[in-house]
Amino acid sequence: MGDVRGRFRDDLARHPAPPLGDLVQQAVVQGRRLRRQRRLAQFGAGGSALAMLLVIGLAAGPLGIGADDTGQPGGPNLVLPGGSVDTGSPSPADSPTGAPRGFEPGTDENPAPPVGPTPSTTVIDTVRIGAGPDGELATTTPQGALELLTRLLPPGKTSGYANLESSGAGPGMPFVQLYLDRGDGPGMLRLSIYRDRLGDDPRPGTVELTEVPGNCVQSQIITVHHDAGLQVDLMIATCLVWDPKGTVAAPAVLSVEEATEIAANPTWGTRLPAEYVINGAKRFPKLARSNG
């Protein structure tokens, strides 16, 4: 019996142990890659509807807190930088048939941006996430998210509010859009509150920068990871609309540092202080909605 055991040990010794550490690391990398792909897909869900959102007119009206509010989306006129409205002069990229840009007879009504170069995601910082809100909370709504976002933005005029369809999101996980004009013309921002169930979440306070070459809608995405797998994504665009024939260029209205500070605010979550939800419902009663 002893000889059998000895031969068995000798045989095992000739075969190295499987590289479990490598397998675990590969699983971690794959999980992070899947999380990043899901986040980009979530942002892209509403990207094909930007052409429709751009033809929403805006009515003027003061806000008084945070950034200045230029009102609810209004009629079907093209809003130009500076607040003027173009009701008849087509731009060089306009459709020859008179249809809104991105909508051609006999074609897909929602043209999505073509697949571009591979996005890159880098951890750029670690910040301290403060204590979350207390008091009465309510499920986060698109209107509530816009209410909080406009309070956190630097001074400027806001407009172009929209509720975008969010792929795979659940209750309290809105995906919203607005334009911010700090004096050099409006730029587009999008914010998403999201919690996945993939596990292996980065430590709270981890800040990631995702850059998507060749896609002005997703030029830079700042992701700040909060507790319990919650992540807040703030997208800085360099155009106001996606169109296969051309785009409406726009300035990047936030720096990476400013976007990080906003996304790291501890008030963000799938539940917000009730005042934001209530005030947002009053302030954005007719929030434009895109089905992406």
Short mmCIF file of C-alpha atoms in Angstrom, two decimals:
data_model
loop_
_atom_site.label_atom_id
_atom_site.label_comp_id
_atom_site.label_asym_id
_atom_site.label_seq_id
_atom_site.Cartn_x
_atom_site.Cartn_y
_atom_site.Cartn_z
CA MET A 1 0.00 0.00 0.00
CA GLY A 2 2.84 2.38 0.86
CA ASP A 3 4.40 1.86 -2.60
CA VAL A 4 1.07 2.68 -4.28
CA ARG A 5 0.75 5.92 -2.32
CA GLY A 6 4.36 6.84 -3.08
CA ARG A 7 3.89 6.27 -6.79
CA PHE A 8 0.66 8.31 -6.69
CA ARG A 9 2.45 11.25 -4.99
CA ASP A 10 5.31 11.02 -7.49
CA ASP A 11 2.86 11.06 -10.38
CA LEU A 12 1.06 14.14 -9.02
CA ALA A 13 4.36 15.94 -8.51
CA ARG A 14 5.11 15.65 -12.21
CA HIS A 15 1.95 17.64 -13.05
CA PRO A 16 1.93 21.30 -11.90
CA ALA A 17 -1.15 22.70 -10.23
CA PRO A 18 -3.61 24.51 -12.52
CA PRO A 19 -3.04 28.30 -12.68
CA LEU A 20 -6.07 29.28 -10.61
CA GLY A 21 -4.70 32.77 -10.08
CA ASP A 22 -4.64 33.40 -13.84
CA LEU A 23 -8.18 32.07 -14.21
CA VAL A 24 -9.45 34.37 -11.47
CA GLN A 25 -7.71 37.37 -13.02
CA GLN A 26 -9.17 36.54 -16.42
CA ALA A 27 -12.64 36.34 -14.90
CA VAL A 28 -12.15 39.73 -13.24
CA VAL A 29 -11.01 41.31 -16.50
CA GLN A 30 -13.92 39.74 -18.38
CA GLY A 31 -16.38 41.03 -15.78
CA ARG A 32 -15.04 44.56 -16.07
CA ARG A 33 -15.11 44.37 -19.86
CA LEU A 34 -18.75 43.22 -19.76
CA ARG A 35 -19.63 46.04 -17.35
CA ARG A 36 -18.01 48.61 -19.65
CA GLN A 37 -19.80 47.20 -22.72
CA ARG A 38 -23.14 47.31 -20.93
CA ARG A 39 -22.54 50.89 -19.86
CA LEU A 40 -21.65 52.00 -23.39
CA ALA A 41 -24.66 50.14 -24.78
CA GLN A 42 -26.82 51.90 -22.22
CA PHE A 43 -25.54 55.28 -23.35
CA GLY A 44 -25.94 54.34 -27.00
CA ALA A 45 -29.58 53.35 -26.53
CA GLY A 46 -30.73 56.93 -26.89
CA GLY A 47 -28.02 58.10 -29.28
CA SER A 48 -29.96 57.36 -32.44
CA ALA A 49 -32.75 59.73 -31.37
CA LEU A 50 -30.59 62.83 -31.08
CA ALA A 51 -31.74 64.14 -34.44
CA MET A 52 -35.29 64.24 -33.15
CA LEU A 53 -34.30 65.84 -29.87
CA LEU A 54 -32.47 68.64 -31.64
CA VAL A 55 -35.62 69.90 -33.36
CA ILE A 56 -37.26 70.61 -30.00
CA GLY A 57 -37.72 74.34 -29.42
CA LEU A 58 -37.26 75.96 -26.04
CA ALA A 59 -39.30 78.57 -24.16
CA ALA A 60 -37.44 81.03 -21.89
CA GLY A 61 -37.84 81.12 -18.12
CA PRO A 62 -35.62 81.77 -15.06
CA LEU A 63 -34.60 79.15 -12.54
CA GLY A 64 -32.82 80.89 -9.68
CA ILE A 65 -30.88 77.90 -8.32
CA GLY A 66 -27.84 76.21 -9.86
CA ALA A 67 -27.58 76.72 -13.60
CA ASP A 68 -30.09 79.02 -15.32
CA ASP A 69 -33.10 77.28 -16.79
CA THR A 70 -34.27 78.28 -20.26
CA GLY A 71 -37.55 76.43 -19.95
CA GLN A 72 -39.37 73.34 -21.11
CA PRO A 73 -38.97 71.89 -24.58
CA GLY A 74 -41.36 73.66 -26.90
CA GLY A 75 -42.28 73.58 -30.59
CA PRO A 76 -40.67 71.82 -33.57
CA ASN A 77 -38.04 74.42 -34.43
CA LEU A 78 -34.30 73.97 -34.56
CA VAL A 79 -32.64 75.64 -31.60
CA LEU A 80 -29.40 77.32 -32.54
CA PRO A 81 -26.54 78.42 -30.29
CA GLY A 82 -27.45 81.65 -28.56
CA GLY A 83 -31.11 80.70 -28.24
CA SER A 84 -32.24 81.80 -31.73
CA VAL A 85 -34.66 79.61 -33.61
CA ASP A 86 -34.26 78.66 -37.26
CA THR A 87 -37.67 78.10 -38.85
CA GLY A 88 -36.77 77.97 -42.52
CA SER A 89 -33.10 78.08 -43.52
CA PRO A 90 -31.74 74.58 -44.02
CA SER A 91 -28.14 73.85 -43.15
CA PRO A 92 -25.79 72.14 -45.64
CA ALA A 93 -26.40 68.82 -43.90
CA ASP A 94 -30.20 69.08 -44.10
CA SER A 95 -32.14 66.46 -45.97
CA PRO A 96 -32.92 67.38 -49.60
CA THR A 97 -36.40 65.96 -49.09
CA GLY A 98 -37.18 68.35 -46.26
CA ALA A 99 -37.31 65.62 -43.63
CA PRO A 100 -35.48 66.25 -40.36
CA ARG A 101 -31.83 65.30 -40.42
CA GLY A 102 -31.34 61.59 -39.88
CA PHE A 103 -34.84 60.76 -41.20
CA GLU A 104 -34.89 59.85 -44.89
CA PRO A 105 -37.87 58.24 -46.65
CA GLY A 106 -37.41 54.53 -47.06
CA THR A 107 -34.61 54.29 -44.51
CA ASP A 108 -34.34 53.39 -40.87
CA GLU A 109 -35.97 56.18 -38.90
CA ASN A 110 -33.44 55.90 -36.11
CA PRO A 111 -29.97 55.69 -37.66
CA ALA A 112 -27.46 54.64 -35.04
CA PRO A 113 -23.87 55.82 -35.06
CA PRO A 114 -21.65 53.35 -36.93
CA VAL A 115 -19.37 51.09 -34.98
CA GLY A 116 -16.13 52.95 -34.41
CA PRO A 117 -12.77 52.27 -32.81
CA THR A 118 -12.60 50.33 -29.59
CA PRO A 119 -13.36 52.49 -26.52
CA SER A 120 -10.68 52.79 -23.87
CA THR A 121 -11.36 52.95 -20.14
CA THR A 122 -8.77 54.09 -17.61
CA VAL A 123 -8.91 54.57 -13.85
CA ILE A 124 -7.89 58.20 -13.43
CA ASP A 125 -8.55 58.98 -9.78
CA THR A 126 -9.93 57.91 -6.43
CA VAL A 127 -12.19 60.30 -4.56
CA ARG A 128 -13.90 60.25 -1.20
CA ILE A 129 -17.63 59.60 -1.35
CA GLY A 130 -19.35 61.37 1.52
CA ALA A 131 -22.33 60.18 3.52
CA GLY A 132 -25.55 59.77 1.56
CA PRO A 133 -28.69 61.80 2.12
CA ASP A 134 -30.96 61.23 5.08
CA GLY A 135 -34.55 62.21 5.71
CA GLU A 136 -37.45 61.34 3.42
CA LEU A 137 -36.35 59.59 0.23
CA ALA A 138 -38.21 58.73 -2.97
CA THR A 139 -37.41 56.58 -5.99
CA THR A 140 -35.23 58.54 -8.38
CA THR A 141 -37.09 59.82 -11.43
CA PRO A 142 -35.73 61.46 -14.60
CA GLN A 143 -37.18 64.76 -13.39
CA GLY A 144 -35.57 64.35 -9.99
CA ALA A 145 -32.21 63.53 -11.57
CA LEU A 146 -32.41 66.65 -13.76
CA GLU A 147 -33.35 68.74 -10.73
CA LEU A 148 -30.24 67.60 -8.86
CA LEU A 149 -28.00 67.83 -11.92
CA THR A 150 -28.93 71.44 -12.64
CA ARG A 151 -28.16 72.36 -9.04
CA LEU A 152 -24.70 70.80 -9.29
CA LEU A 153 -23.73 72.32 -12.64
CA PRO A 154 -21.55 75.43 -12.87
CA PRO A 155 -23.33 78.69 -13.78
CA GLY A 156 -24.85 78.76 -17.25
CA LYS A 157 -28.05 78.39 -19.23
CA THR A 158 -29.61 74.94 -19.41
CA SER A 159 -32.04 73.62 -22.01
CA GLY A 160 -32.79 70.56 -24.15
CA TYR A 161 -34.03 68.38 -21.29
CA ALA A 162 -34.84 64.80 -22.26
CA ASN A 163 -35.50 61.40 -20.75
CA LEU A 164 -33.58 58.77 -22.72
CA GLU A 165 -34.33 55.07 -22.83
CA SER A 166 -31.80 53.18 -20.74
CA SER A 167 -30.92 49.63 -21.72
CA GLY A 168 -31.11 47.16 -18.86
CA ALA A 169 -31.89 49.76 -16.22
CA GLY A 170 -34.34 49.21 -13.38
CA PRO A 171 -36.41 51.44 -11.10
CA GLY A 172 -34.57 54.54 -9.92
CA MET A 173 -32.00 54.33 -12.72
CA PRO A 174 -32.81 57.15 -15.15
CA PHE A 175 -30.79 58.27 -18.14
CA VAL A 176 -31.23 61.99 -18.80
CA GLN A 177 -29.91 64.71 -21.07
CA LEU A 178 -29.59 68.47 -21.08
CA TYR A 179 -27.66 71.23 -22.80
CA LEU A 180 -25.47 73.66 -20.86
CA ASP A 181 -24.34 77.01 -22.26
CA ARG A 182 -21.52 78.68 -20.31
CA GLY A 183 -21.14 81.50 -22.81
CA ASP A 184 -19.60 79.72 -25.79
CA GLY A 185 -22.74 78.00 -27.05
CA PRO A 186 -24.64 74.96 -25.78
CA GLY A 187 -22.96 71.63 -25.19
CA MET A 188 -24.66 68.33 -24.45
CA LEU A 189 -24.42 66.38 -21.21
CA ARG A 190 -25.96 63.04 -20.34
CA LEU A 191 -26.16 61.43 -16.94
CA SER A 192 -26.99 57.87 -16.00
CA ILE A 193 -27.55 56.25 -12.62
CA TYR A 194 -26.97 52.53 -12.85
CA ARG A 195 -26.41 49.47 -10.70
CA ASP A 196 -25.40 46.17 -12.27
CA ARG A 197 -25.35 42.73 -10.70
CA LEU A 198 -22.06 41.50 -12.10
CA GLY A 199 -20.09 41.62 -8.88
CA ASP A 200 -16.42 42.54 -8.62
CA ASP A 201 -17.34 46.21 -8.32
CA PRO A 202 -14.48 48.69 -8.10
CA ARG A 203 -13.94 50.27 -4.72
CA PRO A 204 -16.27 53.17 -3.93
CA GLY A 205 -14.67 56.41 -5.07
CA THR A 206 -12.98 54.86 -8.11
CA VAL A 207 -13.13 57.25 -11.07
CA GLU A 208 -12.92 55.93 -14.64
CA LEU A 209 -12.57 57.84 -17.89
CA THR A 210 -13.91 56.15 -21.02
CA GLU A 211 -13.05 57.71 -24.36
CA VAL A 212 -14.75 56.66 -27.58
CA PRO A 213 -12.68 57.80 -30.59
CA GLY A 214 -14.68 59.14 -33.49
CA ASN A 215 -17.97 59.34 -31.59
CA CYS A 216 -18.79 62.92 -30.65
CA VAL A 217 -21.83 61.83 -28.64
CA GLN A 218 -19.68 59.66 -26.37
CA SER A 219 -16.47 61.69 -26.47
CA GLN A 220 -15.76 61.28 -22.76
CA ILE A 221 -17.65 59.34 -20.11
CA ILE A 222 -16.76 59.91 -16.47
CA THR A 223 -17.80 57.05 -14.20
CA VAL A 224 -17.72 57.36 -10.43
CA HIS A 225 -18.37 54.19 -8.46
CA HIS A 226 -20.43 54.55 -5.29
CA ASP A 227 -21.37 52.04 -2.59
CA ALA A 228 -23.23 48.78 -3.28
CA GLY A 229 -22.33 48.64 -6.97
CA LEU A 230 -23.93 51.97 -7.85
CA GLN A 231 -22.23 53.92 -10.62
CA VAL A 232 -22.92 57.41 -11.90
CA ASP A 233 -21.92 58.09 -15.50
CA LEU A 234 -21.66 61.64 -16.81
CA MET A 235 -21.08 61.94 -20.54
CA ILE A 236 -19.48 65.01 -22.11
CA ALA A 237 -20.36 65.30 -25.79
CA THR A 238 -18.78 67.47 -28.47
CA CYS A 239 -21.87 67.62 -30.69
CA LEU A 240 -25.59 68.15 -30.25
CA VAL A 241 -26.88 65.57 -32.71
CA TRP A 242 -25.74 62.43 -34.46
CA ASP A 243 -26.38 62.28 -38.18
CA PRO A 244 -24.72 60.02 -40.76
CA LYS A 245 -24.38 63.08 -43.05
CA GLY A 246 -22.82 65.34 -40.45
CA THR A 247 -23.08 66.56 -36.89
CA VAL A 248 -23.79 69.83 -35.14
CA ALA A 249 -20.50 70.56 -33.39
CA ALA A 250 -20.64 71.79 -29.81
CA PRO A 251 -18.13 72.69 -27.11
CA ALA A 252 -17.26 70.32 -24.28
CA VAL A 253 -18.95 72.24 -21.46
CA LEU A 254 -17.37 70.43 -18.50
CA SER A 255 -13.81 69.50 -17.68
CA VAL A 256 -13.04 66.00 -16.47
CA GLU A 257 -12.49 67.41 -12.98
CA GLU A 258 -15.85 69.19 -12.97
CA ALA A 259 -17.65 66.10 -14.23
CA THR A 260 -15.96 63.98 -11.56
CA GLU A 261 -17.08 66.32 -8.79
CA ILE A 262 -20.67 66.20 -10.01
CA ALA A 263 -20.78 62.42 -10.45
CA ALA A 264 -19.15 61.86 -7.04
CA ASN A 265 -21.82 63.79 -5.17
CA PRO A 266 -23.13 61.45 -2.47
CA THR A 267 -26.74 62.52 -3.08
CA TRP A 268 -26.89 60.40 -6.24
CA GLY A 269 -28.61 57.06 -5.91
CA THR A 270 -31.64 55.04 -6.93
CA ARG A 271 -33.46 57.02 -4.22
CA LEU A 272 -33.16 60.79 -3.85
CA PRO A 273 -34.34 63.23 -1.22
CA ALA A 274 -38.06 63.64 -1.87
CA GLU A 275 -37.70 67.38 -2.46
CA TYR A 276 -35.72 66.77 -5.66
CA VAL A 277 -38.33 64.36 -7.00
CA ILE A 278 -41.21 66.70 -6.12
CA ASN A 279 -39.55 69.86 -7.42
CA GLY A 280 -38.40 68.07 -10.56
CA ALA A 281 -41.93 66.93 -11.35
CA LYS A 282 -43.13 70.53 -11.08
CA ARG A 283 -40.26 71.98 -13.07
CA PHE A 284 -40.26 69.38 -15.88
CA PRO A 285 -43.95 68.39 -16.25
CA LYS A 286 -43.59 67.77 -19.98
CA LEU A 287 -40.13 66.29 -20.14
CA ALA A 288 -39.28 65.21 -23.68
CA ARG A 289 -38.90 61.47 -24.00
CA SER A 290 -36.87 59.48 -26.49
CA ASN A 291 -37.30 55.78 -27.09
CA GLY A 292 -33.80 55.65 -28.58
#
